[in-house]
Each structure stands twice: as structure tokens, then as C-alpha cells.
PDB file of C-alpha atoms in Angstrom:
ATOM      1  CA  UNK A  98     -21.459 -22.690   3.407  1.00  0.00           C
ATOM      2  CA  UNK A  99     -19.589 -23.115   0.258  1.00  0.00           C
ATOM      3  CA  UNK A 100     -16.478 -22.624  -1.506  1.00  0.00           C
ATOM      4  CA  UNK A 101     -17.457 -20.241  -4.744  1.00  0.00           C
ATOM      5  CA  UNK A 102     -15.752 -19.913  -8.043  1.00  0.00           C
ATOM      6  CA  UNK A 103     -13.777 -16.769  -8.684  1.00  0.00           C
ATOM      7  CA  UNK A 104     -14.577 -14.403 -11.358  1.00  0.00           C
ATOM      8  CA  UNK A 105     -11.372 -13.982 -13.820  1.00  0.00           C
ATOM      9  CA  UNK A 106      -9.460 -11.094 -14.980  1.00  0.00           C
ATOM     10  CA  UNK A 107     -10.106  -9.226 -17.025  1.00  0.00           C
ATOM     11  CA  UNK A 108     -14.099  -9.695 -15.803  1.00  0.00           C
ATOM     12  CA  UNK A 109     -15.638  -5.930 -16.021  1.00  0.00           C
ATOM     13  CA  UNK A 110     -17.237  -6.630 -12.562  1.00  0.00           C
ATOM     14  CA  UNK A 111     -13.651  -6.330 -11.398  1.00  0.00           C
ATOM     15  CA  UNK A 112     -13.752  -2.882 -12.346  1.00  0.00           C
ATOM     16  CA  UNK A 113     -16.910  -2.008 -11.034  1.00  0.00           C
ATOM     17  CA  UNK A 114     -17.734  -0.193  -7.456  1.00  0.00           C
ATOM     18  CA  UNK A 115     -19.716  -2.529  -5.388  1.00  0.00           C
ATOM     19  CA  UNK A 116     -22.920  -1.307  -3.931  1.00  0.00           C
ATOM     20  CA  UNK A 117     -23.443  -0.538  -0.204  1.00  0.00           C
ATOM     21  CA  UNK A 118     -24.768  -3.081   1.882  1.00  0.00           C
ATOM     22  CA  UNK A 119     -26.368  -0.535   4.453  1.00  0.00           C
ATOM     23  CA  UNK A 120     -28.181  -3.093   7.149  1.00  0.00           C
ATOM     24  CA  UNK A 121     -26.537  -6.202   7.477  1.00  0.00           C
ATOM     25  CA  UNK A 122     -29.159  -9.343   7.175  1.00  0.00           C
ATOM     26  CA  UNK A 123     -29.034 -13.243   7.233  1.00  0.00           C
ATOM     27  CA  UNK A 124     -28.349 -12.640   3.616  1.00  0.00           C
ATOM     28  CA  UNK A 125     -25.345 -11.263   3.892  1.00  0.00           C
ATOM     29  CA  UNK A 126     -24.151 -13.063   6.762  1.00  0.00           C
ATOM     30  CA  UNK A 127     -24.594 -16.390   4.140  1.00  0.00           C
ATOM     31  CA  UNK A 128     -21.980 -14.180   1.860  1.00  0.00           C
ATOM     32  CA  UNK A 129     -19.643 -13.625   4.504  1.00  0.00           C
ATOM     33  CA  UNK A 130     -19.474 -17.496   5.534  1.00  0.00           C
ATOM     34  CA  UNK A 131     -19.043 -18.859   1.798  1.00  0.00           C
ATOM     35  CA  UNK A 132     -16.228 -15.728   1.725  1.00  0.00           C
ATOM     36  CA  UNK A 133     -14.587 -17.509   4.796  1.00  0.00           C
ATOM     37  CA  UNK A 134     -14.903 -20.503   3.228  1.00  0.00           C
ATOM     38  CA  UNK A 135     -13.442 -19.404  -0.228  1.00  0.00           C
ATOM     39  CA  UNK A 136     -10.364 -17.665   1.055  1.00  0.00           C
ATOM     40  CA  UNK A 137      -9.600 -20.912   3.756  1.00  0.00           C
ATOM     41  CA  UNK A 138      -9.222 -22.706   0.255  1.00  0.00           C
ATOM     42  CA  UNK A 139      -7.034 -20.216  -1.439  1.00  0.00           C
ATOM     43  CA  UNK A 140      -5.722 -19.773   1.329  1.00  0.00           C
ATOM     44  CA  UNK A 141      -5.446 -16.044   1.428  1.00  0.00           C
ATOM     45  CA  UNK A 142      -5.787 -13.733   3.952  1.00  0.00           C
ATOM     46  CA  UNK A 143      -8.508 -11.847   2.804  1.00  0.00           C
ATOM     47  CA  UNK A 144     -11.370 -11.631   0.122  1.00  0.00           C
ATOM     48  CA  UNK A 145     -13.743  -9.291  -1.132  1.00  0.00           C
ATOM     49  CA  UNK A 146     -17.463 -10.143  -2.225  1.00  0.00           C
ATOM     50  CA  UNK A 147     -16.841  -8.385  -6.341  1.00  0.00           C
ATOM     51  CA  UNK A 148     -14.139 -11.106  -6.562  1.00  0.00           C
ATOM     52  CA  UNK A 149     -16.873 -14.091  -6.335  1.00  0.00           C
ATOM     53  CA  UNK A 150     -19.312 -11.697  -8.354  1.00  0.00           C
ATOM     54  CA  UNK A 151     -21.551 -10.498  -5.727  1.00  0.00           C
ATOM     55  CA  UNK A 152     -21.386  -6.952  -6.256  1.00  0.00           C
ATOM     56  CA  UNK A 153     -21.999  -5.256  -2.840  1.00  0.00           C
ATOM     57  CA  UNK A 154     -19.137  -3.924  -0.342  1.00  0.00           C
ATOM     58  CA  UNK A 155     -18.210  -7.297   1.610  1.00  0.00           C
ATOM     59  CA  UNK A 156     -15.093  -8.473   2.529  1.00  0.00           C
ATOM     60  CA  UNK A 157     -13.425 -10.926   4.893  1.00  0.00           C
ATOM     61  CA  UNK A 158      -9.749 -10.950   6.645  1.00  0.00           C
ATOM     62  CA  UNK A 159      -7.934 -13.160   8.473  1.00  0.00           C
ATOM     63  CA  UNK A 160      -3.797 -12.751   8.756  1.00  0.00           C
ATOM     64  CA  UNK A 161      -3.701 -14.910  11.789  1.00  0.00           C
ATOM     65  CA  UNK A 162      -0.930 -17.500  12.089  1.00  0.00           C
ATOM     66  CA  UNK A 163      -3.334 -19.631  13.350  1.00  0.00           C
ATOM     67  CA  UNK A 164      -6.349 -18.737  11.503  1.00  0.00           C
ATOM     68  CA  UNK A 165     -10.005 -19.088  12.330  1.00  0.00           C
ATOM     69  CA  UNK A 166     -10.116 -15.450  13.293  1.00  0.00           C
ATOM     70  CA  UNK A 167     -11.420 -13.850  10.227  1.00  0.00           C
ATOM     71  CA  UNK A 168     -13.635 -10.230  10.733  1.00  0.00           C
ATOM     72  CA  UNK A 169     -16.652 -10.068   8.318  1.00  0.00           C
ATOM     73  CA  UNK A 170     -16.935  -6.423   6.835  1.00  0.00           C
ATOM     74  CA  UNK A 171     -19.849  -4.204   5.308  1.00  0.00           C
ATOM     75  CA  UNK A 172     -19.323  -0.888   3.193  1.00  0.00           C
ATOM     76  CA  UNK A 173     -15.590  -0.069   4.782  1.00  0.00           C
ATOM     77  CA  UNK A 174     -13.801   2.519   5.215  1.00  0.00           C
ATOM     78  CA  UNK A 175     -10.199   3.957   5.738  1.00  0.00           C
ATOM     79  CA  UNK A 176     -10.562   6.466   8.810  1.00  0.00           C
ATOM     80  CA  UNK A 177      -6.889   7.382   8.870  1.00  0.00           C
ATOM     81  CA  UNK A 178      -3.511   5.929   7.387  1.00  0.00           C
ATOM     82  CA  UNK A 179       0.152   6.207   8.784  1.00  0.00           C
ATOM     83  CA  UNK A 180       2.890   7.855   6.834  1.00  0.00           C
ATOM     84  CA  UNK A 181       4.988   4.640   7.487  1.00  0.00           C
ATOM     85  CA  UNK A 182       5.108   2.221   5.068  1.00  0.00           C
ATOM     86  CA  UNK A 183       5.316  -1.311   4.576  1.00  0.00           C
ATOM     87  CA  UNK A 184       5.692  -3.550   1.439  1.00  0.00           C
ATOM     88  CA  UNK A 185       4.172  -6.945   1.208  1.00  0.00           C
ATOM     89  CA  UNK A 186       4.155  -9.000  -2.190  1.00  0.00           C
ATOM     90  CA  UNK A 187       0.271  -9.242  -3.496  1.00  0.00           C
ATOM     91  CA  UNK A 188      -1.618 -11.318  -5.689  1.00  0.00           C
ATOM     92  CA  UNK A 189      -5.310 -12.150  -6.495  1.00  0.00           C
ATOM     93  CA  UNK A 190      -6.902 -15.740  -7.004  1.00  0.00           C
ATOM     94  CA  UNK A 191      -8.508 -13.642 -10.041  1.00  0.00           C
ATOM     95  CA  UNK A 192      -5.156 -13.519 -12.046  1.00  0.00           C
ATOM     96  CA  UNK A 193      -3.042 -16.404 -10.816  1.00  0.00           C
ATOM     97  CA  UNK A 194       0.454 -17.159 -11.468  1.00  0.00           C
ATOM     98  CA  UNK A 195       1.520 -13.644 -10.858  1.00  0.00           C
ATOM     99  CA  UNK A 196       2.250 -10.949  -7.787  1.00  0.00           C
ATOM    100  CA  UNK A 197       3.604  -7.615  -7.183  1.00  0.00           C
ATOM    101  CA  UNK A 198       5.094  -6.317  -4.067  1.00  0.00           C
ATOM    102  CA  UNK A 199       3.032  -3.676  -3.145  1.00  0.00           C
ATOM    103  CA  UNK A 200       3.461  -0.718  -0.537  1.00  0.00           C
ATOM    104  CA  UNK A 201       0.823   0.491   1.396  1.00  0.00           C
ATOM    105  CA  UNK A 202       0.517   2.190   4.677  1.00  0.00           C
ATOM    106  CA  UNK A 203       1.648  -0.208   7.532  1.00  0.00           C
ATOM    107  CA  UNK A 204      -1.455   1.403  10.236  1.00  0.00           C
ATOM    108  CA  UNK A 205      -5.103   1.791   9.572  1.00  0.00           C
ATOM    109  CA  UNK A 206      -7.963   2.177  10.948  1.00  0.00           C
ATOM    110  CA  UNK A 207     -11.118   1.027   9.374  1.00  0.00           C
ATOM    111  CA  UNK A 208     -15.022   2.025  10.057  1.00  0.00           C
ATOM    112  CA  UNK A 209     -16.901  -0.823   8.876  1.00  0.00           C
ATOM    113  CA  UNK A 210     -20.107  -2.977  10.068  1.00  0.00           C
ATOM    114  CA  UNK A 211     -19.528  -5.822  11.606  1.00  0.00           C
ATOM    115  CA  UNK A 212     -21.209  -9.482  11.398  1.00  0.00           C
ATOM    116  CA  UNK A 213     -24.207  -7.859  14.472  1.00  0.00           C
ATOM    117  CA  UNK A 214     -25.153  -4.944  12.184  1.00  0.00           C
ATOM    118  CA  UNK A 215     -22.910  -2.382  14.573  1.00  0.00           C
ATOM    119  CA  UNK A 216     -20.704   0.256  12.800  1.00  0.00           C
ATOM    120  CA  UNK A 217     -17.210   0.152  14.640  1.00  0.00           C
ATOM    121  CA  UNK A 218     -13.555   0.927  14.269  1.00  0.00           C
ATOM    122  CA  UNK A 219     -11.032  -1.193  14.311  1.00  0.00           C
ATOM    123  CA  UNK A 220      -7.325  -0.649  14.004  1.00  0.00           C
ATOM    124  CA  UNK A 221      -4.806  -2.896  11.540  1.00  0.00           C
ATOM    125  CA  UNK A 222      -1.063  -3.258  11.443  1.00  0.00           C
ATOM    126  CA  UNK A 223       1.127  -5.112   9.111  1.00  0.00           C
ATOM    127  CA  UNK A 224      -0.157  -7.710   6.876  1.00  0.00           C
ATOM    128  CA  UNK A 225      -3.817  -6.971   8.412  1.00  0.00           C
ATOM    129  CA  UNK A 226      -3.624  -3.813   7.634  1.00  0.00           C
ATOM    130  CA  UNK A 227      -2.638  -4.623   4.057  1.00  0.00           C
ATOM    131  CA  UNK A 228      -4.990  -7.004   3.395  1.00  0.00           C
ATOM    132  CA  UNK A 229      -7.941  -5.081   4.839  1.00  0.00           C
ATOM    133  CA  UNK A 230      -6.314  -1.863   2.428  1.00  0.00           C
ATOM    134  CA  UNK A 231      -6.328  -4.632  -0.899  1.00  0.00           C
ATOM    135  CA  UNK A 232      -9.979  -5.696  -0.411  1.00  0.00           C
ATOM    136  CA  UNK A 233     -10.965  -2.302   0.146  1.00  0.00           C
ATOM    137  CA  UNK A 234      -9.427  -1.421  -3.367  1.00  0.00           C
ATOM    138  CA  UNK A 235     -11.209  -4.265  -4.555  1.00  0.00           C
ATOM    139  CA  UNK A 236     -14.695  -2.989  -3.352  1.00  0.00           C
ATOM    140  CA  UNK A 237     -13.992   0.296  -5.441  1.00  0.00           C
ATOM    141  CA  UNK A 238     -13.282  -1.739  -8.755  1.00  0.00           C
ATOM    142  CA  UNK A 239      -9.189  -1.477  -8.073  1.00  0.00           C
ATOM    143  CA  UNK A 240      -6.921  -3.827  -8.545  1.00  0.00           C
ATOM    144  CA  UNK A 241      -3.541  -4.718  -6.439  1.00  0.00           C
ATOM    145  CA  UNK A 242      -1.649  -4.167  -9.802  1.00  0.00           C
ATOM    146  CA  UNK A 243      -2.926  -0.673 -10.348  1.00  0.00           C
ATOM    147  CA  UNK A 244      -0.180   0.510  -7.317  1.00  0.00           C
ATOM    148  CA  UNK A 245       1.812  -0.601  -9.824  1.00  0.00           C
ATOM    149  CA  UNK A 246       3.649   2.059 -12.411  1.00  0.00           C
ATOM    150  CA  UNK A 247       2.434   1.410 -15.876  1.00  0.00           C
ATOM    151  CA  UNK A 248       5.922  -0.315 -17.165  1.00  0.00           C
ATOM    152  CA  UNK A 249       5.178  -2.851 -14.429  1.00  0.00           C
ATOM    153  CA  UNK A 250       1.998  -3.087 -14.729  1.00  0.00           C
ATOM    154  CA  UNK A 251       2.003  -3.820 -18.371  1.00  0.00           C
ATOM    155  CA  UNK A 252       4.795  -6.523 -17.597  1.00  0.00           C
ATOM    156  CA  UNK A 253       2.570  -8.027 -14.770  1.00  0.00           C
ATOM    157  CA  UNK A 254      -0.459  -8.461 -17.237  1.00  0.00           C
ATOM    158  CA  UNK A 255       1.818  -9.690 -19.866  1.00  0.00           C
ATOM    159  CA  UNK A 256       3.416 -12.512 -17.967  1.00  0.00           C
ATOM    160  CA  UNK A 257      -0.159 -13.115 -16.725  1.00  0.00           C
ATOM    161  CA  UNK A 258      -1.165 -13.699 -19.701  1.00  0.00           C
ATOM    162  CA  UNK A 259       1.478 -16.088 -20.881  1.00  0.00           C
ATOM    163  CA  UNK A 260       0.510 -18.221 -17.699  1.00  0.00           C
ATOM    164  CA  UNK A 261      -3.077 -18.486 -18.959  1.00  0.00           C
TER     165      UNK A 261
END
């Protein structure tokens, strides 16, 4: 296990769709623990595999209080969404020094394979549910600030920019 370097904005691999994993092996599993490992020294509450540069459809979350419950993720997917809202600020160890509040719907549920190789469901709420929703834009070459309208995204990128 190991913490990895992350892969800075404006990397093209941030814009690029990750690859399915399909059946989980000891390979991945690896991935998953140097994820855990990587976001514990953030800290964040979630990370997804394209932001280390391994381009498949990983990701990790953990919004515990207490932590040390993270769930390891292959190729997932939003099953349904609630209309309610919630807003959350958001930011990405790939362009630090800078966050957006971002709204996203508060309930999900996700279809996913887990760390055994079983495809399940599990439902999110709050800041779960958001972070599960921002690693999932991540897998599909999206970034946090593209919820953003284009005046504050420019501004975002701008004053990220200055900071570098």
C-alpha cells in the first residue's frame, strides 16, 4: 500500500472516460488499497482511480466521521437520483487552492462491484451521496467545476491558476 502522486490539471487523462474494470482481481484490489491510502492523506472523502492516472472505473469513499469505513467501487453506476437537492462545497487534490459549492442530488443509489467481485446496490445520502456522484463524474472524464456555469467556471480556473 502506498500513497500515489496525483495527476494535475489540466492533465488530458482528466478528461478521458476510464475503461471498465469488468472482473475484479488482486490487481485491482492493490488499486483500491493505495486509493484508500491516497485519499486518508488528502484527506478527502473520496477518490477516483483517473485522478492517480490509472485509467479504469475505480473509486473509493469514505464520509464517515470516524473514518476507516471506505467502500471500494468497480465500473459504477447511478440507478436513480432524488429531485431534492443538496449543496456541498467541492474541490479536487488535482487543482488545489480552489472549490466550488456544488449541487447535486442529496439520494442515490449506486450499482457498482464491490471489493468480492459481487455487483450490488447501495444507497447514499448527503455528503456520501455527493462524493460517490463527484468520483463518478470523474470516471467519465468530468470535472466538479464543469456543474459550474461558464462565468464561474472561467473565474474558478483563473484564480486556480494564479495559485499555481
Amino acid at each position: 500500500m502506498a500513497v500515489r502522486p496525483f495527476i494535475p490539471w489540466p492533465d488530458k487523462r482528466l478528461r478521458c472516460v476510464a475503461a471498465d474494470v469488468g472482473t475484479v482481481t488482486d490487481d485491482h484490489r492493490a488499486i483500491w488499497d493505495d486509493m484508500i491510502d491516497t485519499m486518508e492523506a488528502m484527506p478527502g472523502v473520496g477518490l477516483a482511480a483517473p485522478q492517480i492516472g490509472v485509467m479504469l472505473r475505480l473509486a473509493v469513499v469514505d464520509a464517515s466521521d470516524d473514518r476507516g469505513h471506505a467502500i471500494r467501487m468497480a465500473d459504477p453506476d447511478i440507478v436513480t437520483a432524488s429531485d431534492d437537492l443538496n449543496t456541498h462545497p467541492e474541490g479536487s487534490p488535482n487543482l488545489p487552492g480552489v472549490s466550488a459549492n456544488i449541487t447535486r442530488p442529496a439520494r442515490v443509489t449506486i450499482a457498482f462491484t464491490d471489493h468480492m467481485g459481487l455487483r450490488v446496490r447501495q444507497d447514499f445520502v448527503g455528503l456520501w451521496a455527493t462524493s460517490v456522484q463527484h468520483q463518478i463524474d470523474h470516471l467519465a472524464g468530468r470535472m466538479y467545476f464543469d456543474n459550474l456555469s461558464k462565468t464561474k467556471r472561467d473565474m474558478l480556473l483563473k484564480k486556480a491558476r494564479k495559485a499555481q
